[in-house]
CSV table of C-alpha atoms and ligand atoms in Angstrom, one decimal:
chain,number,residue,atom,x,y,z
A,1,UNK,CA,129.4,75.1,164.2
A,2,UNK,CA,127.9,76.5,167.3
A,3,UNK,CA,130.8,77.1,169.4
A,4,UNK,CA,132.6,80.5,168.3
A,5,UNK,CA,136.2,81.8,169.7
A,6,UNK,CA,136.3,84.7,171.8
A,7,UNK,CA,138.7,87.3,170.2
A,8,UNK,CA,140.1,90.7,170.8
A,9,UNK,CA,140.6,93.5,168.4
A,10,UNK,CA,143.6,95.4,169.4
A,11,UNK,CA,143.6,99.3,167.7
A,12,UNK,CA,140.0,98.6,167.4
A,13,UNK,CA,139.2,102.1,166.5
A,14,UNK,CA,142.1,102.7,163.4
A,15,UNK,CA,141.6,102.1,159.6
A,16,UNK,CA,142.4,98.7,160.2
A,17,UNK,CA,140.5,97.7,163.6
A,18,UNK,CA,137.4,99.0,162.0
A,19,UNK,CA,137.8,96.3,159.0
A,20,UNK,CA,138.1,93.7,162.2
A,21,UNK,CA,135.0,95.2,163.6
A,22,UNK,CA,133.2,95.1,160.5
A,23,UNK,CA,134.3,91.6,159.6
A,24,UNK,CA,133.6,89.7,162.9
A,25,UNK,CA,130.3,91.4,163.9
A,26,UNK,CA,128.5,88.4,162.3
A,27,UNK,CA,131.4,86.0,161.5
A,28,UNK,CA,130.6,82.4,162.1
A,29,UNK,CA,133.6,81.1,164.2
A,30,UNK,CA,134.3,84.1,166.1
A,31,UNK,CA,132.7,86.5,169.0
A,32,UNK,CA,134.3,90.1,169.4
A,33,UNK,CA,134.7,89.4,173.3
A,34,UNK,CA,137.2,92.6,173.9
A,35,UNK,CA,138.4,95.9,171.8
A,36,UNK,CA,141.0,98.1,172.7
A,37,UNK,CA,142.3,100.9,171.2
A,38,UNK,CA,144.6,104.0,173.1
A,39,UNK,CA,143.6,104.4,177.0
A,40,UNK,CA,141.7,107.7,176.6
A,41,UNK,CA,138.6,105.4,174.8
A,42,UNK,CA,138.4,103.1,178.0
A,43,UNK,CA,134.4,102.7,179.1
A,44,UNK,CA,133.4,104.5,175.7
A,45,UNK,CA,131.2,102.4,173.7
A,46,UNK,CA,132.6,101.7,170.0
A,47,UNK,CA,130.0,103.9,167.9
A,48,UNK,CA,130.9,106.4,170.3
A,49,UNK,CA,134.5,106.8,170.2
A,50,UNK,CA,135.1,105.6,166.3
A,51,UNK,CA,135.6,107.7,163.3
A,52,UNK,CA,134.2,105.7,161.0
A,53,UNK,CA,135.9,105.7,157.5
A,54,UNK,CA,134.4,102.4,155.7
A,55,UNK,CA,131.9,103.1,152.5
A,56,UNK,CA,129.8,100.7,154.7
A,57,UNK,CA,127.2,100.7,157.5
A,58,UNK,CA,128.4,100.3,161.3
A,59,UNK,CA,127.0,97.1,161.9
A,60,UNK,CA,124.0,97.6,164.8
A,61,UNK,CA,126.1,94.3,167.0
A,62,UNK,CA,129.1,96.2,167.3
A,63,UNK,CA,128.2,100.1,168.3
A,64,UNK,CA,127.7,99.1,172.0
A,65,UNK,CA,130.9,97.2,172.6
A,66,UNK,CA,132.7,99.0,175.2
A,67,UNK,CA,136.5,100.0,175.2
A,68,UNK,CA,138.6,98.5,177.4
A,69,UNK,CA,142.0,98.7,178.9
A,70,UNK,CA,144.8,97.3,176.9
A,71,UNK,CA,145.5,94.4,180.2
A,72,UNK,CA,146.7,90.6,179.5
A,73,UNK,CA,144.9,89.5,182.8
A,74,UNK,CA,141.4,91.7,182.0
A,75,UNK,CA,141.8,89.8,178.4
A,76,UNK,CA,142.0,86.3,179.8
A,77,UNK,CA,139.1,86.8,182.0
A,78,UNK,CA,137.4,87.6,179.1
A,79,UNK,CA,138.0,83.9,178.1
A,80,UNK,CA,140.0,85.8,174.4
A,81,UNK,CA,141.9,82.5,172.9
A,82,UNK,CA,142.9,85.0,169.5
A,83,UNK,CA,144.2,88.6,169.4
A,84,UNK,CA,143.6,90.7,166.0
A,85,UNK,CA,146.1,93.1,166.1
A,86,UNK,CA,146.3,96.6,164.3
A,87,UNK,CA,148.6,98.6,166.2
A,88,UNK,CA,151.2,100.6,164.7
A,89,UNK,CA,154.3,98.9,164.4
A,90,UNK,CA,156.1,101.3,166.9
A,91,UNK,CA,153.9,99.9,170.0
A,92,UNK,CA,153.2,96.5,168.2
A,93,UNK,CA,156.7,95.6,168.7
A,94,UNK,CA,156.7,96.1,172.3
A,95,UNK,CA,152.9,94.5,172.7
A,96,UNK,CA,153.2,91.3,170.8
A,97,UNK,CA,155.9,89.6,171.9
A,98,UNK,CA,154.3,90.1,175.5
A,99,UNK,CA,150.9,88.9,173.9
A,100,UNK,CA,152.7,85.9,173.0
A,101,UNK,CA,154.5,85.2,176.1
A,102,UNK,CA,151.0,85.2,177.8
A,103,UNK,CA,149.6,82.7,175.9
A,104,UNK,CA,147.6,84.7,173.1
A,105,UNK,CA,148.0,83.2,169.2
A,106,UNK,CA,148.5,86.8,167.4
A,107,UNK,CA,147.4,87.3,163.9
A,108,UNK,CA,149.2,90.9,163.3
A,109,UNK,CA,148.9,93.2,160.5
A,110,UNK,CA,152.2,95.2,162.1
A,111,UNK,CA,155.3,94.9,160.8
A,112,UNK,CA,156.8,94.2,164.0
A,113,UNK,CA,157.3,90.6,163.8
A,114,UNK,CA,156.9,89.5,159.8
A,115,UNK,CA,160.8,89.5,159.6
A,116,UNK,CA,161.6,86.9,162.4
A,117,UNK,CA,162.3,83.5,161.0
A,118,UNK,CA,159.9,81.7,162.7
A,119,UNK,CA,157.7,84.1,162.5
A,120,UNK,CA,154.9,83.3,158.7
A,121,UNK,CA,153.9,86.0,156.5
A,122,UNK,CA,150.9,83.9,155.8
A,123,UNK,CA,148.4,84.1,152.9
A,124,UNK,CA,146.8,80.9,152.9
A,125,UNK,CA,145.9,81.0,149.0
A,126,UNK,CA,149.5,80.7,148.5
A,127,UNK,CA,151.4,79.6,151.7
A,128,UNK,CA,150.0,77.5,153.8
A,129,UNK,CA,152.6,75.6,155.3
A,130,UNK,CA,154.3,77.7,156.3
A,131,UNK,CA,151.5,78.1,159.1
A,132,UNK,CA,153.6,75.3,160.7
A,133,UNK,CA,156.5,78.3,162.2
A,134,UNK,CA,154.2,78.4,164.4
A,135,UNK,CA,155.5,75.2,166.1
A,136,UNK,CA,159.0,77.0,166.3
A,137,UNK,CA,157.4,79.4,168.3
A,138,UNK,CA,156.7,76.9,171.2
A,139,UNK,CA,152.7,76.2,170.0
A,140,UNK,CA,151.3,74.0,171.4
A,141,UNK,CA,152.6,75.3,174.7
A,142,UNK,CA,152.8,78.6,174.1
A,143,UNK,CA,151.3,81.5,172.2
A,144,UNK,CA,152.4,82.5,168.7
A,145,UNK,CA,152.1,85.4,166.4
A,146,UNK,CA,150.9,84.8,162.6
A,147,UNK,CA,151.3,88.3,160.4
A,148,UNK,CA,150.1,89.2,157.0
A,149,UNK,CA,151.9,91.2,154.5
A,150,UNK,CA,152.4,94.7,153.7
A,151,UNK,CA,148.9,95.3,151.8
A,152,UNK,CA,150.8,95.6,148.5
A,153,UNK,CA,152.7,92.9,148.8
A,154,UNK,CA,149.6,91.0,149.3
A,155,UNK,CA,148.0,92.0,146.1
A,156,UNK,CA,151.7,90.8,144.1
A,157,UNK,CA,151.5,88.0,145.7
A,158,UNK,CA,148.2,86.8,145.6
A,159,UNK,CA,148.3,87.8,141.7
A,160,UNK,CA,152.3,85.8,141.3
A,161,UNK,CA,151.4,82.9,143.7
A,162,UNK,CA,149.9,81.0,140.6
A,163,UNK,CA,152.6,82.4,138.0
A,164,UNK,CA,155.3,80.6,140.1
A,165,UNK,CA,155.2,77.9,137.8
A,166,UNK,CA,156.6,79.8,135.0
A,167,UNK,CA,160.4,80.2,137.3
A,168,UNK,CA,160.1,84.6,138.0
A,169,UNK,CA,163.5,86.0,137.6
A,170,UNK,CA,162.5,89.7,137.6
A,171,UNK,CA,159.5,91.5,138.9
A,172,UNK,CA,159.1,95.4,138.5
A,173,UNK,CA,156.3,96.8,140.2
A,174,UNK,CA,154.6,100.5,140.5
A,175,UNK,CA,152.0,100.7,143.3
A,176,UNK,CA,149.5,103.5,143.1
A,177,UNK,CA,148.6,103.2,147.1
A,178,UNK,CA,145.0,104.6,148.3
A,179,UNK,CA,145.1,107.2,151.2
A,180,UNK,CA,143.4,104.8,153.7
A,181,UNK,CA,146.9,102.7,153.7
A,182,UNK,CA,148.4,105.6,155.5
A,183,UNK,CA,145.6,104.9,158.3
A,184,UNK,CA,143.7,107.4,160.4
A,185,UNK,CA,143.9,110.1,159.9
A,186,UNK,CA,147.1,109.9,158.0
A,187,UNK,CA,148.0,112.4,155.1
A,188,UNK,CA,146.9,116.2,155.2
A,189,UNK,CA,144.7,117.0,153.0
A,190,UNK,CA,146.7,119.7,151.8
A,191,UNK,CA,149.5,117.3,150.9
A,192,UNK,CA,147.4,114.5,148.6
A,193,UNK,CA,144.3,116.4,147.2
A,194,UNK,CA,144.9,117.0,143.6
A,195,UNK,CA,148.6,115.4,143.9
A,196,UNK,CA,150.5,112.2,143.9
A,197,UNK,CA,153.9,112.0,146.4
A,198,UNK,CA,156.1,109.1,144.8
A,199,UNK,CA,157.6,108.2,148.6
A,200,UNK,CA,156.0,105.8,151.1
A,201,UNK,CA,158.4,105.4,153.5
A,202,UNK,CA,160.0,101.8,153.9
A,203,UNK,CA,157.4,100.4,151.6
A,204,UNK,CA,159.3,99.4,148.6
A,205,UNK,CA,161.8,97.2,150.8
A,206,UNK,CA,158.8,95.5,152.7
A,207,UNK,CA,157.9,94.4,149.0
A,208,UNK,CA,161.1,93.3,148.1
A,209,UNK,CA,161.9,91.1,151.4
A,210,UNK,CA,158.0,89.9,151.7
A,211,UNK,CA,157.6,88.8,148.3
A,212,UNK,CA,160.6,86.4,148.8
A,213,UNK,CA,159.3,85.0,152.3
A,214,UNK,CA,156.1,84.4,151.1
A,215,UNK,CA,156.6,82.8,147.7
A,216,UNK,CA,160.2,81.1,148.5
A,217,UNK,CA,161.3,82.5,145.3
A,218,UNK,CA,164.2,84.8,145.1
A,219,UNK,CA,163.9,87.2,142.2
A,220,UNK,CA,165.4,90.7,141.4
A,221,UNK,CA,162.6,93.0,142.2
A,222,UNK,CA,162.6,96.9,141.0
A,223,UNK,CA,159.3,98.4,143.0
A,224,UNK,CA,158.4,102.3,143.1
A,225,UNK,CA,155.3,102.8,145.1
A,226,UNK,CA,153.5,106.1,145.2
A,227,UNK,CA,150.4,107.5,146.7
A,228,UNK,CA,147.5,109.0,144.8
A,229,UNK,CA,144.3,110.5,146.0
A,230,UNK,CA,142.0,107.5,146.2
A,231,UNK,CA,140.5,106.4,149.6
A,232,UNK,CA,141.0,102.3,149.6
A,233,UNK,CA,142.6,100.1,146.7
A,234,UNK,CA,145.9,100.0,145.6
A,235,UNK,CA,146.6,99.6,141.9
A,236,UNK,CA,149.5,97.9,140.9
A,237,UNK,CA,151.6,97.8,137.4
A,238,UNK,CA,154.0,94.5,137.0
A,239,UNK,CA,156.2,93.6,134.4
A,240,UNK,CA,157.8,90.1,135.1
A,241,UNK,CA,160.8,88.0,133.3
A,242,UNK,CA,160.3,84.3,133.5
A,243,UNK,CA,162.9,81.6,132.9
A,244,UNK,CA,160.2,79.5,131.1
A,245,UNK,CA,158.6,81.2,128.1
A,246,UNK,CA,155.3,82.8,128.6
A,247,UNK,CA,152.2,83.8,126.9
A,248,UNK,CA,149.2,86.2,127.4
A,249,UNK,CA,147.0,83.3,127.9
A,250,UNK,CA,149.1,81.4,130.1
A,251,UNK,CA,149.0,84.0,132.5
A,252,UNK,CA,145.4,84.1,132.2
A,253,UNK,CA,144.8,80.9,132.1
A,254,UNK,CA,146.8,80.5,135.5
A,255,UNK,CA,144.6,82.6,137.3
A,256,UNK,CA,141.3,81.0,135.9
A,257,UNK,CA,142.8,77.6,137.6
A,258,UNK,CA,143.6,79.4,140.6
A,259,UNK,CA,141.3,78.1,142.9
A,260,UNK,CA,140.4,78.1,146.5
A,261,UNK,CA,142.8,75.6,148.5
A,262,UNK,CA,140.9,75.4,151.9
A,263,UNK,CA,137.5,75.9,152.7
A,264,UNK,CA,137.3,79.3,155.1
A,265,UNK,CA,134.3,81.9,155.7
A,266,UNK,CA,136.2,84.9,154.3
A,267,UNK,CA,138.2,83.4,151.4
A,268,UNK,CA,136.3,83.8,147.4
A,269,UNK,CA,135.4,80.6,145.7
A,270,UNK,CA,138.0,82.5,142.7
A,271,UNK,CA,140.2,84.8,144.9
A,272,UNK,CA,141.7,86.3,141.6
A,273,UNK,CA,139.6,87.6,139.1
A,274,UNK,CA,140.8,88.5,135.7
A,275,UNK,CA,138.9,90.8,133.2
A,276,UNK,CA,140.1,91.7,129.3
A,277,UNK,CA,138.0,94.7,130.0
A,278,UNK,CA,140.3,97.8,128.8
A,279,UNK,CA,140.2,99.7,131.8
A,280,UNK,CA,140.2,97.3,134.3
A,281,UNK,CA,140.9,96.5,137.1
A,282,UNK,CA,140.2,99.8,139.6
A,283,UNK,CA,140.5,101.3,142.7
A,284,UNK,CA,136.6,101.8,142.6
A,285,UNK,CA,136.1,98.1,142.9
A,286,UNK,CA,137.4,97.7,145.8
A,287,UNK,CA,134.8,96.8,147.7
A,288,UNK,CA,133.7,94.2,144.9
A,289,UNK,CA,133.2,90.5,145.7
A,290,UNK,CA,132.1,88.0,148.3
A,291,UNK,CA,133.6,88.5,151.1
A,292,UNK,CA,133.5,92.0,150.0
A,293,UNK,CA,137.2,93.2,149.6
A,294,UNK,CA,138.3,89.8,149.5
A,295,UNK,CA,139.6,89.1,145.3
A,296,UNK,CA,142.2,90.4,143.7
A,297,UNK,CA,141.2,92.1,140.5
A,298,UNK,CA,143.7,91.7,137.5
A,299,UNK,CA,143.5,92.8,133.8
A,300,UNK,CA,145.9,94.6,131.4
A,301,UNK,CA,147.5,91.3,130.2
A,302,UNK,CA,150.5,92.2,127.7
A,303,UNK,CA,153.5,90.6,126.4
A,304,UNK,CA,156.4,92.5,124.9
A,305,UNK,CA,159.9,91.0,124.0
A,306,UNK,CA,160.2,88.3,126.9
A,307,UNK,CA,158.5,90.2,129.4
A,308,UNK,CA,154.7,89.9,130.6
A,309,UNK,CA,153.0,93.0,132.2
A,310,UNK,CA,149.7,93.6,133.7
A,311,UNK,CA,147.6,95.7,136.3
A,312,UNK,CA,146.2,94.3,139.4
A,313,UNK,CA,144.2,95.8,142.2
A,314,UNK,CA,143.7,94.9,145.8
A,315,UNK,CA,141.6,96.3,148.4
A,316,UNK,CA,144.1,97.3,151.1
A,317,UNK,CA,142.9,97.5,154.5
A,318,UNK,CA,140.5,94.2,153.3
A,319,UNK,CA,142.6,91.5,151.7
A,320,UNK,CA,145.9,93.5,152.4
A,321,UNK,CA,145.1,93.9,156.3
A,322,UNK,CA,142.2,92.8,158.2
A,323,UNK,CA,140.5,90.5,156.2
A,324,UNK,CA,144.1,89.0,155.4
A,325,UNK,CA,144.4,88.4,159.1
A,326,UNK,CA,140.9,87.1,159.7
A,327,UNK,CA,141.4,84.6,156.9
A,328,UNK,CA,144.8,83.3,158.6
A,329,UNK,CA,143.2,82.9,161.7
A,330,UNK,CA,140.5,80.9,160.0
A,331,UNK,CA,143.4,78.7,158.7
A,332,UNK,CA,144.8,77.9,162.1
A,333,UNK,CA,141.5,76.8,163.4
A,334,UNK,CA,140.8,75.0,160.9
A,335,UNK,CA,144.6,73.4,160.6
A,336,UNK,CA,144.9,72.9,164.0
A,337,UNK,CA,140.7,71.5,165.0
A,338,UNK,CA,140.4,74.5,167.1
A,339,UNK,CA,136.7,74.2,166.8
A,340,UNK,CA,136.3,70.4,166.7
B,401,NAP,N1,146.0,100.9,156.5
B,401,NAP,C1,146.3,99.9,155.7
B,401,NAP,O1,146.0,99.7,154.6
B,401,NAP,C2,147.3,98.8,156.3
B,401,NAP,C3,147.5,97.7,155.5
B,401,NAP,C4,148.3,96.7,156.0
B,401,NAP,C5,148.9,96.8,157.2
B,401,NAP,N2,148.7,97.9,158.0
B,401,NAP,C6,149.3,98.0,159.3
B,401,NAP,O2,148.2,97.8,160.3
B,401,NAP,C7,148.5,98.6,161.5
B,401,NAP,C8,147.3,99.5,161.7
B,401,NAP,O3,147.2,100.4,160.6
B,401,NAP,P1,146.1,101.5,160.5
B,401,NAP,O4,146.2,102.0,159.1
B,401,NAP,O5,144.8,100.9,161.0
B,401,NAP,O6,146.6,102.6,161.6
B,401,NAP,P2,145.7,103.7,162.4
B,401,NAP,O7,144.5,104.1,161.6
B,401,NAP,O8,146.6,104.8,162.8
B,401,NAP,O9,145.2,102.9,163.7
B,401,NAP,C9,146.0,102.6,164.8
B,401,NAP,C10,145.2,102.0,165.9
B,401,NAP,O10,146.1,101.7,167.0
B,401,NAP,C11,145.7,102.3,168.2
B,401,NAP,N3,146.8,102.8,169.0
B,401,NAP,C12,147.8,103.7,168.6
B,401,NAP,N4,148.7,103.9,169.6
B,401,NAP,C13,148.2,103.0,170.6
B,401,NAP,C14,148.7,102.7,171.9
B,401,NAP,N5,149.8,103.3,172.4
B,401,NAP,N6,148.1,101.8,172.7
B,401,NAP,C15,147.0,101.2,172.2
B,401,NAP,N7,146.5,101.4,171.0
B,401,NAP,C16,147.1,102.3,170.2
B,401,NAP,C17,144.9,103.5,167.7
B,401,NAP,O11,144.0,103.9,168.7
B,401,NAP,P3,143.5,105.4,168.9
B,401,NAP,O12,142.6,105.6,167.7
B,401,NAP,O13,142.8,105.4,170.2
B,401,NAP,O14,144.7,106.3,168.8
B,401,NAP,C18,144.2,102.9,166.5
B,401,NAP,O15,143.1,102.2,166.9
B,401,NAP,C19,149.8,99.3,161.2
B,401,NAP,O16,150.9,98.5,161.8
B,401,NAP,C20,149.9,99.3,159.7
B,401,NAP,O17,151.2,99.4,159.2
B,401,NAP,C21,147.9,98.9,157.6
């Protein structure tokens, strides 16, 4: 495929937007034809004006982009078809709709818009049809706006997507959530080094409402999540009740079988990974696998009375943000012969 799409990264210069940057300075389909971030960065180049938080290089294509203005008209001329968005949900809500409205197809990491019915919470491992909303939203005639889930709801689901099967009833979940969910430059210091604060604000409702737009399964859900002093992956303990009867190995065996569905640059050929290793999975792996950030680690298999637990981890601002949304986008084209 020669031809790429020209996109925009919108809060280029957050935790997020630097994933985007990261992720499309070499990507196959797409060409980073505009970044924005707040108006004070305007004519900075991106190296420049970026505090940059990733355990990985600044790739050499992106340090000279220059910052522009956050303007629909300066976007178009820049010929941007798709808009990456990682703005806070505050100015998100305002922005996207008018993205839409002009045209742009939105793949949003805000919570701004994942609540509106036609609006898909999409993970294409495990939802792919539901790409279709997008039709609701007036496409082909108009814009749309494509989210992804709150980034621990992404690891559940990712992890429950192939456990379906077995009819959930009850999930209880305790997230241990990585500082770099809070974005830049989030939590003082003084409040999370050497400490864990069991409140994220909001979070454990996103995972309850998600989890049941995303699957289309309607269980009780008990979730506590707390923050602990790792930079980026969020652990996760589960304990699920099934209506079937489950083992140990049918949960592992589930996720062995859980393969790839479609065929895009930044999806794993196995996008959960298991391991009987002891101590796995951990935060410290979460930059593991190709794409890097991309698989869900799970391990910690264990049945007791009729309940199955286990630990997962998921790389949060990768799968659970950025790379979630680059991977949607990669669904559309693909779905909808953007590049054919
Ligand atoms: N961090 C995660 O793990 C994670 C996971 C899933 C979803 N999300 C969601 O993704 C979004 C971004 O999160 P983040 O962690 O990357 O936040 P962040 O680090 O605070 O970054 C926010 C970005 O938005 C820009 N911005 C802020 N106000 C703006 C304005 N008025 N106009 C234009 N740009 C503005 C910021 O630009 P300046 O730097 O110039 O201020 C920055 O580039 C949020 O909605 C968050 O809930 C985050």
């Amino acid at each position: 495929m020669e031809k790429k799409i020209n996109v925009a990264v919108i809060g280029a210069t957050g935790a997020v937007g630097q994933v985007f940057m990261w992720m499309l300075a070499d990507h196959p389909w797409f060409n980073v034809a505009y970044a924005t971030a707040s108006a004070s960065r305007v004519g900075l180049t991106y190296s420049s004006t970026t505090h940059w938080i990733l355990p990985l290089e600044m790739p050499s294509s992106i340090k000279d982009i220059e910052m522009k203005e956050f303007n629909f008209d300066s976007m178009k001329e820049a010929g941007v078809q798709i808009v990456f968005s990682a703005l806070p949900a505050n100015i998100a809500r305002e922005a996207e709709p008018q993205l839409r409205a002009h045209g742009f197809y939105i793949f949003s990491n805000a919570a701004a818009m994942r609540y509106d019915s036609n609006v898909p919470i999409l993970i294409p491992e495990t939802n792919l049809e539901q790409l279709d909303l997008i039709r609701d939203q007036g496409y082909p005639n108009t814009g749309f706006c494509v989210t992804n889930a709150n980034c621990v709801t992404t690891g559940l689901a990712m992890a429950l997507a192939p456990l379906r099967k077995f009819k959930i009833n009850t999930i209880h979940i305790n997230s241990y959530q990585s500082v770099s969910g809070a974005g830049y430059p989030g939590l003082s210091s003084l409040d999370i080094t050497d400490n864990c604060i069991p409140f994220i604000n909001g979070e454990e409702a996103k995972i309850e409402k998600e989890i049941k737009k995303i699957l289309s399964i309607d269980p009780e859900v008990y979730a506590f999540t707390v923050r602990v002093p790792v930079m980026f992956g969020h652990l996760e303990t589960v304990w699920l009740e099934c209506d079937e009867e489950v083992n140990e190995e049918d949960v592992i065996e589930a996720w062995k079988d859980f393969k790839v569905v479609t065929d895009l640059p930044s999806t794993p050929e196995q996008p959960v990974v298991y391991s009987s290793e002891q101590t796995f999975p951990q935060p410290k792996y979460a930059f593991w696998g190709n794409p890097r950030g991309m698989v869900v680690y799970t391990g910690r298999v264990k049945k007791k009375g009729n309940k199955i637990g286990f630990a997962l981890m998921v790389n949060n601002i990768v799968k659970g943000a950025a790379g979630g949304s680059i991977q949607n986008a990669e669904a559309f084209v693909k779905e909808y012969g953007l590049l054919e």
